[in-house]
Tab-separated table of C-alpha atoms and ligand atoms in Angstrom:
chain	number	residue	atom	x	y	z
A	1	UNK	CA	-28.564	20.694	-1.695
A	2	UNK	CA	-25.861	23.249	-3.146
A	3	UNK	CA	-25.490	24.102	-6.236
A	4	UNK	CA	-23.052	21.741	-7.495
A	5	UNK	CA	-25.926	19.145	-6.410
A	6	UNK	CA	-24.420	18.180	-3.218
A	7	UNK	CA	-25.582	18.243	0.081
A	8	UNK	CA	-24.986	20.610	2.464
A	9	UNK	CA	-23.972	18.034	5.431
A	10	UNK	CA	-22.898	14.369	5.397
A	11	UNK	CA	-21.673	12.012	8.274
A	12	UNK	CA	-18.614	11.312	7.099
A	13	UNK	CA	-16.535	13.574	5.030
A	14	UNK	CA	-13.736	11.499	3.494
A	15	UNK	CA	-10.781	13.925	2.139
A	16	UNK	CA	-9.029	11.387	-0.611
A	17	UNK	CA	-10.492	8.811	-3.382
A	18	UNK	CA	-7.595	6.570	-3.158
A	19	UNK	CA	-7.988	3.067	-2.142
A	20	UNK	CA	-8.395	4.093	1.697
A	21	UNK	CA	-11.153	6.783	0.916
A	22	UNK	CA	-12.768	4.682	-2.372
A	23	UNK	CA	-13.068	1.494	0.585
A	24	UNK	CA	-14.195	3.232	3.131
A	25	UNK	CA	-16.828	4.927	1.190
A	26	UNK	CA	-18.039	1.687	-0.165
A	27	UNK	CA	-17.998	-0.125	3.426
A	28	UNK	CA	-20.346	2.713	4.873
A	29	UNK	CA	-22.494	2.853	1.567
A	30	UNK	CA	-23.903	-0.644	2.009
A	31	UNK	CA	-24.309	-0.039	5.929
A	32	UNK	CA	-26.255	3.204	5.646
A	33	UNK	CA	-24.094	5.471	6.360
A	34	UNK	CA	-23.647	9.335	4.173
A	35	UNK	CA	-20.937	9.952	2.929
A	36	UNK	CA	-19.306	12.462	0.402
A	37	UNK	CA	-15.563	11.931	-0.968
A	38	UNK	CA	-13.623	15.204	-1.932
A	39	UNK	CA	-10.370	14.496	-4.212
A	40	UNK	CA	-7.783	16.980	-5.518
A	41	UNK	CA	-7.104	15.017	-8.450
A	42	UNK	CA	-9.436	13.536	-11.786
A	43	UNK	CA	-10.523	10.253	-11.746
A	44	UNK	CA	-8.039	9.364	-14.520
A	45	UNK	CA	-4.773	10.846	-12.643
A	46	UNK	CA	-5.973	8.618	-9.845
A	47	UNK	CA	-6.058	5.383	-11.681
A	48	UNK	CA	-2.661	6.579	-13.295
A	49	UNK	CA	-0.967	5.598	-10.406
A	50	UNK	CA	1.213	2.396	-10.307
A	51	UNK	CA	1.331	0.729	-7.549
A	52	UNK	CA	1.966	-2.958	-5.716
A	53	UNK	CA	-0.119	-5.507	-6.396
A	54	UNK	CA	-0.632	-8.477	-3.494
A	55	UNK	CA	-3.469	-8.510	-1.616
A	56	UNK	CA	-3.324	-10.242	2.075
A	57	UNK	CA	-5.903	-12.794	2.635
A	58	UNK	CA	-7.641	-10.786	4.818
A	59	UNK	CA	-7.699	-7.767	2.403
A	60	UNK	CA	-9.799	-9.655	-0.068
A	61	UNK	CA	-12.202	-11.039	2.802
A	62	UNK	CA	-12.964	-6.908	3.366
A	63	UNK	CA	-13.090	-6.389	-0.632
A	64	UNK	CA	-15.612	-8.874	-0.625
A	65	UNK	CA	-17.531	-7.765	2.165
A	66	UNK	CA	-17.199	-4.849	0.450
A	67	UNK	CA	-19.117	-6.222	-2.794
A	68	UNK	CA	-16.320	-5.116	-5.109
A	69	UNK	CA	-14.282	-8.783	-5.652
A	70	UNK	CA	-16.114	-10.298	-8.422
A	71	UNK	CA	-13.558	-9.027	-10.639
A	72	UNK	CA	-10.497	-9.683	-8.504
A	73	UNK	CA	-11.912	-13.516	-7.776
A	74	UNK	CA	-12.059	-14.184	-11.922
A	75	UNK	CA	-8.862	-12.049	-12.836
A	76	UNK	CA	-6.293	-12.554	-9.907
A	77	UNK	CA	-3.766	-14.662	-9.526
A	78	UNK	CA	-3.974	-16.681	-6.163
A	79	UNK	CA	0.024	-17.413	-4.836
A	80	UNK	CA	0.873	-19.958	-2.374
A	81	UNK	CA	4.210	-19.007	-2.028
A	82	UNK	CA	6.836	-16.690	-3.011
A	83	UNK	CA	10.583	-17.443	-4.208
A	84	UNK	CA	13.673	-15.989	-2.579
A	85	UNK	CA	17.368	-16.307	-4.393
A	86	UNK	CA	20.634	-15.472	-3.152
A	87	UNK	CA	23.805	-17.084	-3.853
A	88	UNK	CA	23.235	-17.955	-7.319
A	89	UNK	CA	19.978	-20.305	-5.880
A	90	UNK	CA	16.254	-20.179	-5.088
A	91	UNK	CA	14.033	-20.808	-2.362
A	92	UNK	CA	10.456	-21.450	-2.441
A	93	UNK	CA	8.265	-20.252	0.858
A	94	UNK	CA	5.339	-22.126	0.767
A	95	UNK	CA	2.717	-20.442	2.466
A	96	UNK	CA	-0.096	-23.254	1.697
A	97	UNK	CA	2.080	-25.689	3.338
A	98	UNK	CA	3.287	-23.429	6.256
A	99	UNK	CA	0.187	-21.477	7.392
A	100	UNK	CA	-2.643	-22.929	4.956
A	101	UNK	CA	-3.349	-19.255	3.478
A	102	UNK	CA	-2.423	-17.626	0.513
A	103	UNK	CA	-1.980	-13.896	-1.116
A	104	UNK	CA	-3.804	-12.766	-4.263
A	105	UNK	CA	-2.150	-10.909	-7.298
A	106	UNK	CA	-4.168	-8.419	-8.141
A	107	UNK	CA	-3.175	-4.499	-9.041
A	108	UNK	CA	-3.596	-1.956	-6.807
A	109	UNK	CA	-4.942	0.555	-9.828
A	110	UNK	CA	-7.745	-2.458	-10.953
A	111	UNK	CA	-8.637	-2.249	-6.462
A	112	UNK	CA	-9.430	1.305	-7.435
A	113	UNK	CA	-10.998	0.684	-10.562
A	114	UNK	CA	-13.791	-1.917	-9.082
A	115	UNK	CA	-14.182	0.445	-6.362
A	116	UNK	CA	-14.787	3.579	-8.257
A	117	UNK	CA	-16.877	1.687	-10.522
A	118	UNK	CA	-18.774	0.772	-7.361
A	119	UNK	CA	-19.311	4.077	-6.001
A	120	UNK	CA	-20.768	5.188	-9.529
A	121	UNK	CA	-23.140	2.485	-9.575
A	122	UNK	CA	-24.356	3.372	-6.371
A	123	UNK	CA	-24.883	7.065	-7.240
A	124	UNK	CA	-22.635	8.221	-3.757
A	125	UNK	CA	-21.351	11.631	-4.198
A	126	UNK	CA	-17.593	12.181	-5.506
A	127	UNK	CA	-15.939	15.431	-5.908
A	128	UNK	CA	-13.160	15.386	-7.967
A	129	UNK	CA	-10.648	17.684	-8.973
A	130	UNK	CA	-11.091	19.832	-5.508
A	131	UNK	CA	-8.148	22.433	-4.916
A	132	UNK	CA	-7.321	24.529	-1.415
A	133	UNK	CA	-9.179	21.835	0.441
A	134	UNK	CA	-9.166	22.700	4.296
A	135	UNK	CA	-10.629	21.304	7.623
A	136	UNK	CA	-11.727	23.157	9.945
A	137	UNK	CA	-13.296	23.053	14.015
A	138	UNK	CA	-12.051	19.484	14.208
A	139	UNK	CA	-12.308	19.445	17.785
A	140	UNK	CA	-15.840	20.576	18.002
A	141	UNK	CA	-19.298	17.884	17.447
A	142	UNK	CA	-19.917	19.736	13.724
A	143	UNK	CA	-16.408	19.883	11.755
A	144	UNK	CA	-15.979	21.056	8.038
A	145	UNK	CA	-14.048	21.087	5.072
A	146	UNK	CA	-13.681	23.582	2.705
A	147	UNK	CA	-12.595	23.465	-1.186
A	148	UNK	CA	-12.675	25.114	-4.826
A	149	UNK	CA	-13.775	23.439	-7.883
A	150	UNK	CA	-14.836	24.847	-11.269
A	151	UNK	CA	-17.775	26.256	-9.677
A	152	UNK	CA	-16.316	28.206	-7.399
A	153	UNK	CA	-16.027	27.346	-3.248
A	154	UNK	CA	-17.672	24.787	-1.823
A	155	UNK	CA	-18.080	24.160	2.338
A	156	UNK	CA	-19.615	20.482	3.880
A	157	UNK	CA	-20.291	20.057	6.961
A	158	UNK	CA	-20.160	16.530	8.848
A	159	UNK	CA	-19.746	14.935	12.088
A	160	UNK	CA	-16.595	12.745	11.428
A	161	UNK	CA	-13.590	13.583	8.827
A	162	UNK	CA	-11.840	10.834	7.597
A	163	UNK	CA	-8.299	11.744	6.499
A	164	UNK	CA	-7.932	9.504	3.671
A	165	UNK	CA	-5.521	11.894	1.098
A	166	UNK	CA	-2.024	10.088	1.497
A	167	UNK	CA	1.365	10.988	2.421
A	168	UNK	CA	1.006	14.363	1.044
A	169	UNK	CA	-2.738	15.773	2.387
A	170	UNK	CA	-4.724	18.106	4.104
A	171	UNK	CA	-5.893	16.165	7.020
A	172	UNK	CA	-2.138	14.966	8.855
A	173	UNK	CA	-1.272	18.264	8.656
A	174	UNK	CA	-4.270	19.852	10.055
A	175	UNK	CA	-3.329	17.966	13.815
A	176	UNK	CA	-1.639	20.497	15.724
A	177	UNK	CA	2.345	19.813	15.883
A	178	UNK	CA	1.829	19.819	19.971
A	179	UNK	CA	-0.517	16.849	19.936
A	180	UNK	CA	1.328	15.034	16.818
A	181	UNK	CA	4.506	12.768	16.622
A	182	UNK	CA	6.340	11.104	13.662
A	183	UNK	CA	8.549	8.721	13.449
A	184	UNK	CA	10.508	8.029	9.936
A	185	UNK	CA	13.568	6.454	8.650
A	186	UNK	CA	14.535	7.146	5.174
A	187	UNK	CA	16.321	4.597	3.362
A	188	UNK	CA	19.642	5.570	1.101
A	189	UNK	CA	18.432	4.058	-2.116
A	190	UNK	CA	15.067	3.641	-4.541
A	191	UNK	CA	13.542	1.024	-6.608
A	192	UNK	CA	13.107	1.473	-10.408
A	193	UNK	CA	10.847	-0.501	-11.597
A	194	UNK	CA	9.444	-1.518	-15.289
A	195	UNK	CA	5.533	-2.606	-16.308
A	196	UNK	CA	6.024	-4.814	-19.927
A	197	UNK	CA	3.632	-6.778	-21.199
A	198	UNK	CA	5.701	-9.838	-21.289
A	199	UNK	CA	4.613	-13.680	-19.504
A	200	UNK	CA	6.409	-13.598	-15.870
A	201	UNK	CA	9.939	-15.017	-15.531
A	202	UNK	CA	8.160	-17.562	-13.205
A	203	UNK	CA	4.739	-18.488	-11.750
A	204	UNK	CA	5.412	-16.940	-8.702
A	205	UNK	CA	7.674	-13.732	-7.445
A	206	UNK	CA	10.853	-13.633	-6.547
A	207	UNK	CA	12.677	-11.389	-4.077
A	208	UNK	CA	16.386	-11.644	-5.048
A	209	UNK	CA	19.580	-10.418	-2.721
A	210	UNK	CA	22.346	-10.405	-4.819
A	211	UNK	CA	25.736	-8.320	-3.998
A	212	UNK	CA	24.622	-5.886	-7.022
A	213	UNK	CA	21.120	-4.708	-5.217
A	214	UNK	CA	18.214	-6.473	-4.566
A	215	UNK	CA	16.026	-7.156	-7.196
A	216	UNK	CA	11.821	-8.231	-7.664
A	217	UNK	CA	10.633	-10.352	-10.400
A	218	UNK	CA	6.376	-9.481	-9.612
A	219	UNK	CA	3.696	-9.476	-12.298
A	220	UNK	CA	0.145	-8.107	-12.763
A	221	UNK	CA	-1.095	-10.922	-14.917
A	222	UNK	CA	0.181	-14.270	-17.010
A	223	UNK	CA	0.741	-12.003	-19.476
A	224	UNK	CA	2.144	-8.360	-17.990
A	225	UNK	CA	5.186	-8.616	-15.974
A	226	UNK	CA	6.184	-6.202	-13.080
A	227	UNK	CA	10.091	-6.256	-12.234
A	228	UNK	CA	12.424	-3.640	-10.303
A	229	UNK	CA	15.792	-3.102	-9.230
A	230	UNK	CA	17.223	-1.316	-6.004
A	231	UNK	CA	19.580	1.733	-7.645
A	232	UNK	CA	20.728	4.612	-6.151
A	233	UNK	CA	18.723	8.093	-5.033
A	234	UNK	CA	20.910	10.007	-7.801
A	235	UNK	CA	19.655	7.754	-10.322
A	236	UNK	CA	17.658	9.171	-13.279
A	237	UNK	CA	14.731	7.399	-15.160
A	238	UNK	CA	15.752	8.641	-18.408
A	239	UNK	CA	19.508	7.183	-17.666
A	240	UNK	CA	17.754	3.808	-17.787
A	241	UNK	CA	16.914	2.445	-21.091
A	242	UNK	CA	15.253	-1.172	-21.210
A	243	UNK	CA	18.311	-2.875	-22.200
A	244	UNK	CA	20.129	-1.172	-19.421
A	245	UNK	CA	17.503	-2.420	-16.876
A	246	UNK	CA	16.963	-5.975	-17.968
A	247	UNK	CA	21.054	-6.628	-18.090
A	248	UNK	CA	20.963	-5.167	-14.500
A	249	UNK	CA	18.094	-7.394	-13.218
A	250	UNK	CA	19.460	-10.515	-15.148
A	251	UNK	CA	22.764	-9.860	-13.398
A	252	UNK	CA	20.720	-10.120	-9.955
A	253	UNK	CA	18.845	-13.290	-10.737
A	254	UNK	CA	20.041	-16.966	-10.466
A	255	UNK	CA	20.975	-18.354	-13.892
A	256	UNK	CA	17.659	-20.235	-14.485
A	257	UNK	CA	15.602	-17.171	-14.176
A	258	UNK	CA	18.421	-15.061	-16.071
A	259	UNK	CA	17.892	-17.310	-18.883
A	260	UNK	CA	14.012	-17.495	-18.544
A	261	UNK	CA	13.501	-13.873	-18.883
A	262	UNK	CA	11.543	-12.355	-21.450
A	263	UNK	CA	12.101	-8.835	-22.433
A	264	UNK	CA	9.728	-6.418	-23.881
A	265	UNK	CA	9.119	-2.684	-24.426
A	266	UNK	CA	8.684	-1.026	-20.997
A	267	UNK	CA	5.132	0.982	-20.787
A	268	UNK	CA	5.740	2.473	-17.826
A	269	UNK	CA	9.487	3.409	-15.980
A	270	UNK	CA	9.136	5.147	-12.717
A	271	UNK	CA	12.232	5.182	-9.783
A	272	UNK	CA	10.223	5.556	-5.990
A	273	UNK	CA	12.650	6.407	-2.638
A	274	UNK	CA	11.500	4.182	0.144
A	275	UNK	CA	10.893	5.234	3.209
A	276	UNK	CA	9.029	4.235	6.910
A	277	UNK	CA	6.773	6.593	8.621
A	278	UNK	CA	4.526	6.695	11.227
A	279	UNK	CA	2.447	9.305	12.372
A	280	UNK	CA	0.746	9.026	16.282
A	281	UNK	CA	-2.084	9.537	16.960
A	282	UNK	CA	-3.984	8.525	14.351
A	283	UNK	CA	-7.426	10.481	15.653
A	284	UNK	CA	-7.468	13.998	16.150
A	285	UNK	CA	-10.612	15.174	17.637
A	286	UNK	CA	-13.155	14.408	14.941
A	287	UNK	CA	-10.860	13.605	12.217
A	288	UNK	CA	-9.569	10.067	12.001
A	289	UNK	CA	-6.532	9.124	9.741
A	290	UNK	CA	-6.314	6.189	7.359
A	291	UNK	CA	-4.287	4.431	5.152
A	292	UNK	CA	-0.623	6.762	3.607
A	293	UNK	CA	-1.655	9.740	5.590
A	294	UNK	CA	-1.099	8.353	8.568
A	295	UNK	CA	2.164	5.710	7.992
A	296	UNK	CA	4.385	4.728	4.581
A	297	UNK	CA	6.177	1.451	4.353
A	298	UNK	CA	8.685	0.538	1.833
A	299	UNK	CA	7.354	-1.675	-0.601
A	300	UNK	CA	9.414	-4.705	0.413
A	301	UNK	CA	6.513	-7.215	1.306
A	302	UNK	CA	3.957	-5.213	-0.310
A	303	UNK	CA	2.097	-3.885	2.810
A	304	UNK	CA	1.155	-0.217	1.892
A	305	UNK	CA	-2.455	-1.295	0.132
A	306	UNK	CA	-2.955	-4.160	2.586
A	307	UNK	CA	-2.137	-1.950	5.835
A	308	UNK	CA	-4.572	0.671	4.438
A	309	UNK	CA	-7.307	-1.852	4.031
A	310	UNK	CA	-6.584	-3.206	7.594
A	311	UNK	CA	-7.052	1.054	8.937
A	312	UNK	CA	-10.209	0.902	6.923
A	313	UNK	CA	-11.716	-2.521	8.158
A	314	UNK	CA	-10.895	-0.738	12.180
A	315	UNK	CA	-12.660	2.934	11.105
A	316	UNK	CA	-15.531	1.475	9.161
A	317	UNK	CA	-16.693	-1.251	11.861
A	318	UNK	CA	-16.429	2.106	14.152
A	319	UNK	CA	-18.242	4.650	12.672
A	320	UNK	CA	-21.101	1.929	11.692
A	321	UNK	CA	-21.536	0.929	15.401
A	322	UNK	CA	-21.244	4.734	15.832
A	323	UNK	CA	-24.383	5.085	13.621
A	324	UNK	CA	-26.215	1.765	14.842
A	325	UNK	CA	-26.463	3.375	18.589
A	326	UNK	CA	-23.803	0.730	19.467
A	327	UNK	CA	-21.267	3.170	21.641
A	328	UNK	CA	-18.258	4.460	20.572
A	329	UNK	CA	-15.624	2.201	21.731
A	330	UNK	CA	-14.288	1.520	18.295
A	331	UNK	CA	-14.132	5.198	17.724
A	332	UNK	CA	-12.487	6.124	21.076
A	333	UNK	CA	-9.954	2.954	20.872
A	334	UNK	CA	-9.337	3.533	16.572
A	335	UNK	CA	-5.923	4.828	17.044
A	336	UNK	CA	-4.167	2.384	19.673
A	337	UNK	CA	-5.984	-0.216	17.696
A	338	UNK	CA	-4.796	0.369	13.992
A	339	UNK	CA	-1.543	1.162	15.372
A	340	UNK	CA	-0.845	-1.639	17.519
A	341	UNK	CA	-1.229	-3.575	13.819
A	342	UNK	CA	0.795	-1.264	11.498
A	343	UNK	CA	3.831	-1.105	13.667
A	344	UNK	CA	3.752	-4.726	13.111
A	345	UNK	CA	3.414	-4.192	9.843
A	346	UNK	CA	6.250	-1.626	10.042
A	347	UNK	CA	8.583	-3.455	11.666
A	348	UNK	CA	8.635	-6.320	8.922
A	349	UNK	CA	8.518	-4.526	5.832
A	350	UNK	CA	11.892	-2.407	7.727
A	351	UNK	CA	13.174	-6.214	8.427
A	352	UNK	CA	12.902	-7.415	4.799
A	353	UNK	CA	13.971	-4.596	3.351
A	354	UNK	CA	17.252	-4.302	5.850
A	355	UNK	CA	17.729	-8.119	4.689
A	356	UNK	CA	17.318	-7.685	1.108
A	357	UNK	CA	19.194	-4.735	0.057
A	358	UNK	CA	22.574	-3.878	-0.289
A	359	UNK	CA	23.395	-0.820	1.895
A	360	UNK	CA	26.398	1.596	1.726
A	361	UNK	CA	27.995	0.214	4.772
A	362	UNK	CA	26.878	-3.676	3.673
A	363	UNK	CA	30.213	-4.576	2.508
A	364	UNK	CA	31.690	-8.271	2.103
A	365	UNK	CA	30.850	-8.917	5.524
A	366	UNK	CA	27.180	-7.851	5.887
A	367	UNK	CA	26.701	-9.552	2.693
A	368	UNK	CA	27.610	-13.054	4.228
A	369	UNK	CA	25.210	-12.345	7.094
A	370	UNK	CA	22.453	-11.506	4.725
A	371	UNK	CA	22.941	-14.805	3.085
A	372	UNK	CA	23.754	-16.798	6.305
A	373	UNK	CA	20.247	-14.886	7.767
A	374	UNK	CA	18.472	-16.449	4.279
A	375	UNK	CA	19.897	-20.011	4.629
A	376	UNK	CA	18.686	-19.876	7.903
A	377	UNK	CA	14.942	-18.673	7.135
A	378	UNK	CA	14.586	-20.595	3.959
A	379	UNK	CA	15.954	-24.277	6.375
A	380	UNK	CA	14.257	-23.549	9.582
A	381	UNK	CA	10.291	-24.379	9.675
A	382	UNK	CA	9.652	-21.777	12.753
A	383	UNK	CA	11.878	-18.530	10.404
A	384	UNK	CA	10.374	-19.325	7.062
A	385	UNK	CA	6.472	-19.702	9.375
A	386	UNK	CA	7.568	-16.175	11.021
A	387	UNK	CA	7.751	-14.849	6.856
A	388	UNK	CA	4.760	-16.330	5.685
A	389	UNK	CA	2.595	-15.140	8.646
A	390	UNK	CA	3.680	-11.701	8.174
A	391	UNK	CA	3.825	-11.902	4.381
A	392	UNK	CA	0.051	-13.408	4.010
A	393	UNK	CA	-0.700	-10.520	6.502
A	394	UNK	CA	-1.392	-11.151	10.629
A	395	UNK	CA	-4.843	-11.419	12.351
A	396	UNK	CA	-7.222	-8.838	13.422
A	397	UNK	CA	-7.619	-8.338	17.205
A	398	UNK	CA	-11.075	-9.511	16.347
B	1	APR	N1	-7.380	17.006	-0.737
B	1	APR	C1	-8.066	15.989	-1.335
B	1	APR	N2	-7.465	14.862	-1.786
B	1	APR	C2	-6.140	14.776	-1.640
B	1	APR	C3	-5.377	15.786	-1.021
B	1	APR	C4	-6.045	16.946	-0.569
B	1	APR	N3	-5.384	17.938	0.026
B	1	APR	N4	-4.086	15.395	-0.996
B	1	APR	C5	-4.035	14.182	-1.579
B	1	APR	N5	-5.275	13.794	-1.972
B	1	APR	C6	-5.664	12.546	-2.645
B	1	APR	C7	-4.627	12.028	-3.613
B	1	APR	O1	-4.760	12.641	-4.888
B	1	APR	C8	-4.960	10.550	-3.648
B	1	APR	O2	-5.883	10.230	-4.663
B	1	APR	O3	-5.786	11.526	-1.668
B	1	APR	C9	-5.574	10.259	-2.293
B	1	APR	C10	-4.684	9.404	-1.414
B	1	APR	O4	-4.495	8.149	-2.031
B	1	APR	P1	-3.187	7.247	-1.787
B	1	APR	O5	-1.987	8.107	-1.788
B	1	APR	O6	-3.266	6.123	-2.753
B	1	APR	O7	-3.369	6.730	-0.282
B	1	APR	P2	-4.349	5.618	0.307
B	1	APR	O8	-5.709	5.700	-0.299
B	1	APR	O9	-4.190	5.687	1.775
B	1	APR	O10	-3.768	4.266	-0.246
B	1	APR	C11	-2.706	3.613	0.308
B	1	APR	O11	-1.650	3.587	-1.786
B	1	APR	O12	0.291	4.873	-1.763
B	1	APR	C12	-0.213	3.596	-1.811
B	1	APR	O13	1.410	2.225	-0.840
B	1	APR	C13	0.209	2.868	-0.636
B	1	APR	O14	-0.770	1.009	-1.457
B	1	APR	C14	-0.925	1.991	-0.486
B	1	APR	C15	-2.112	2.770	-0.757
B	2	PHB	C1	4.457	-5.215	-7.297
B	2	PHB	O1	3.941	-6.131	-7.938
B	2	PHB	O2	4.481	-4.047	-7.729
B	2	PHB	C2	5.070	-5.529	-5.979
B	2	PHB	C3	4.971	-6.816	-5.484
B	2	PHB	C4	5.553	-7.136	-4.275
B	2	PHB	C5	6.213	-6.159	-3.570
B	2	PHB	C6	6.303	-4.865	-4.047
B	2	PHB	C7	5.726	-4.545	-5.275
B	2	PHB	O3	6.807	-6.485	-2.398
């Protein structure tokens, strides 16, 4: 042990205690494998975070497996469908009747919460509030990371880092530029959004295209609503009051929901860019990337958590059959795996978000296509199946 009461070696370093590092640590917990979890922020920044909130069937199935959805099963909201309006109307998708499967409501910041909670109860070792964390002899059997805290420098050793420390970490940019390629497109407008603890316009969201901007009526619970609109990239938060923002989303609903909203004090404002990004390979040597530091999707569809879940589900089965003496297939293949599922994943959240928003170049006529492309998904079977597959998340290879 050190002398911040660590050990000196682990297995499996994991570099981030967001959802992707938080799961993964659980997952190899309750198989028996060590792991230690280095974070550059507190605990409390962490779980300041807003984020989406709709988990993909198969994301709860891992939460559970996971021992951390007791909480989500009493408190979330289970959704067989979503809405979608344009042209002054709505449109339910019903996923129960299309695909038999449903998403969960359930906020991204309580994920975190039942999983840190977890990882206390199980006494695993967390270090938070780590700065000038570094990886190092990644391509030899014995990698490791380096970091400050309070008590001065710190150095673990492992066999396997996990690169679990977002868009912005350590561990993407530790791959050599040679070996690593990105792909991005950055999209020319952001979404403010506004947390009030109001009752939802409507039991179930509702993804609106309206010549205006797009807008999303989402919620975290019966009682605390979640809505945004698109606005532009110059846009400030401060230029928004809430009356300002709820004529603007009113504007963008259909005149049922206009007139069903109910307003509140916002408690939280925030305006995020979206963006798509993908980052190949996804296993360096002995580091293996999961979750944001590896790919970003725009929010549209809500795959971010779900996709990081899905990375997680891949890299834990690995390392445990890794550990078991079962061969390391899953290792070897990670990569081509978990990417072969979030360019999927990719490709729709790019889809609904091209369909949804108003570009610069949308004009009268791209607007009409939009709403001709809606009719069409909302009256065919086989287009509004194609949605609600991808929506309520697709299958594992296995
Ligand atoms: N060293 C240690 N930790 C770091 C470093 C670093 N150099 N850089 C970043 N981190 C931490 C961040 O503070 C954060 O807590 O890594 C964590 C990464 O968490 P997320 O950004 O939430 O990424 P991830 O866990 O992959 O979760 C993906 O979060 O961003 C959303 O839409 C995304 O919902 C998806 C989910
Ligand atoms: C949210 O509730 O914050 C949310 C829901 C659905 C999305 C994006 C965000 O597609």
């Amino acid at each position: 042990m050190s002398d911040a009461g660590l050990p000196r070696r682990t297995q499996v370093a994991i570099i981030g205690a967001g959802p992707s590092g938080l799961l993964l640590g659980q997952l190899l917990a309750r198989a028996g494998v060590d792991a230690v979890i280095i974070e550059r922020q507190s605990p409390d920044y962490v779980l300041g975070r807003i984020r989406a909130g709709v988990l993909e069937q198969g994301t709860v199935e891992l939460l559970e497996h996971a021992g951390v959805a007791t909480r989500l099963h009493a408190e979330g909201l289970v959704h067989d469908g979503v809405e979608l309006a344009f042209d002054g109307r709505r449109h339910r998708i019903d996923f129960a009747d299309l695909i038999g499967r449903h998403v969960t409501v359930y906020g991204q910041t309580e994920v975190t919460r039942d999983l840190m909670n977890a990882r206390a109860a199980l006494g695993a070792p967390t270090v938070y509030e780590a700065s000038e964390v570094s990886l190092h002899d990644l391509d030899t059997d014995s990698p490791r990371v380096g970091w400050r805290d309070a008590g001065g420098r710190h150095e673990l050793a492992c066999d396997w880092v996990a690169g679990c420390d977002g868009y912005h970490g350590v561990s993407r940019a530790s791959i050599p530029a040679s070996v690593l390629r990105t792909y991005e497109r950055v999209y020319p407008f952001g979404w403010l959004g506004v947390l009030c603890d109001t009752p939802p316009v409507s039991p179930e969201l509702i993804y609106a295209n309206h010549p205006r901007g797009f807008a999303l009526c989402s919620m975290r619970s019966t009682t605390r609503s979640r809505y945004y609109v698109q606005c532009g990239l110059d846009q400030k938060v401060e230029d928004w009051s809430d009356e300002r923002f709820f004529d603007e989303l009113r504007a963008r609903l259909d005149e049922r929901a206009a007139a069903a909203l109910v307003t509140g004090p916002s408690i939280e404002k925030s305006i995020a860019p979206l963006r798509s990004f993908v980052a190949e390979p996804m296993r360096h040597g002995r580091l293996l990337l999961a979750g944001d530091a590896a790919h970003i999707v725009p929010p549209t569809g809500a795959k971010g958590l779900n996709l990081a879940a899905s990375d997680v589900r891949y890299l834990s089965r690995a390392l445990v059959a890794h550990y078991r003496g079962e061969g390391s297939a899953g290792l070897d293949g990670y990569s081509a795996r978990c990417l072969a599922r979030v360019w999927k994943a990719v490709r729709f959240s790019w889809w609904f978000t091209t369909l949804m928003h108003r570009f610069p170049d949308t004009g009268d006529f791209g607007q009409k296509i939009q709403e001709a492309e809606l009719g069409y998904l909302v009256g065919s079977r086989a287009a509004a199946t194609a949605l609600a597959e991808n929506y309520v998340g697709l299958p594992f290879d296995d």
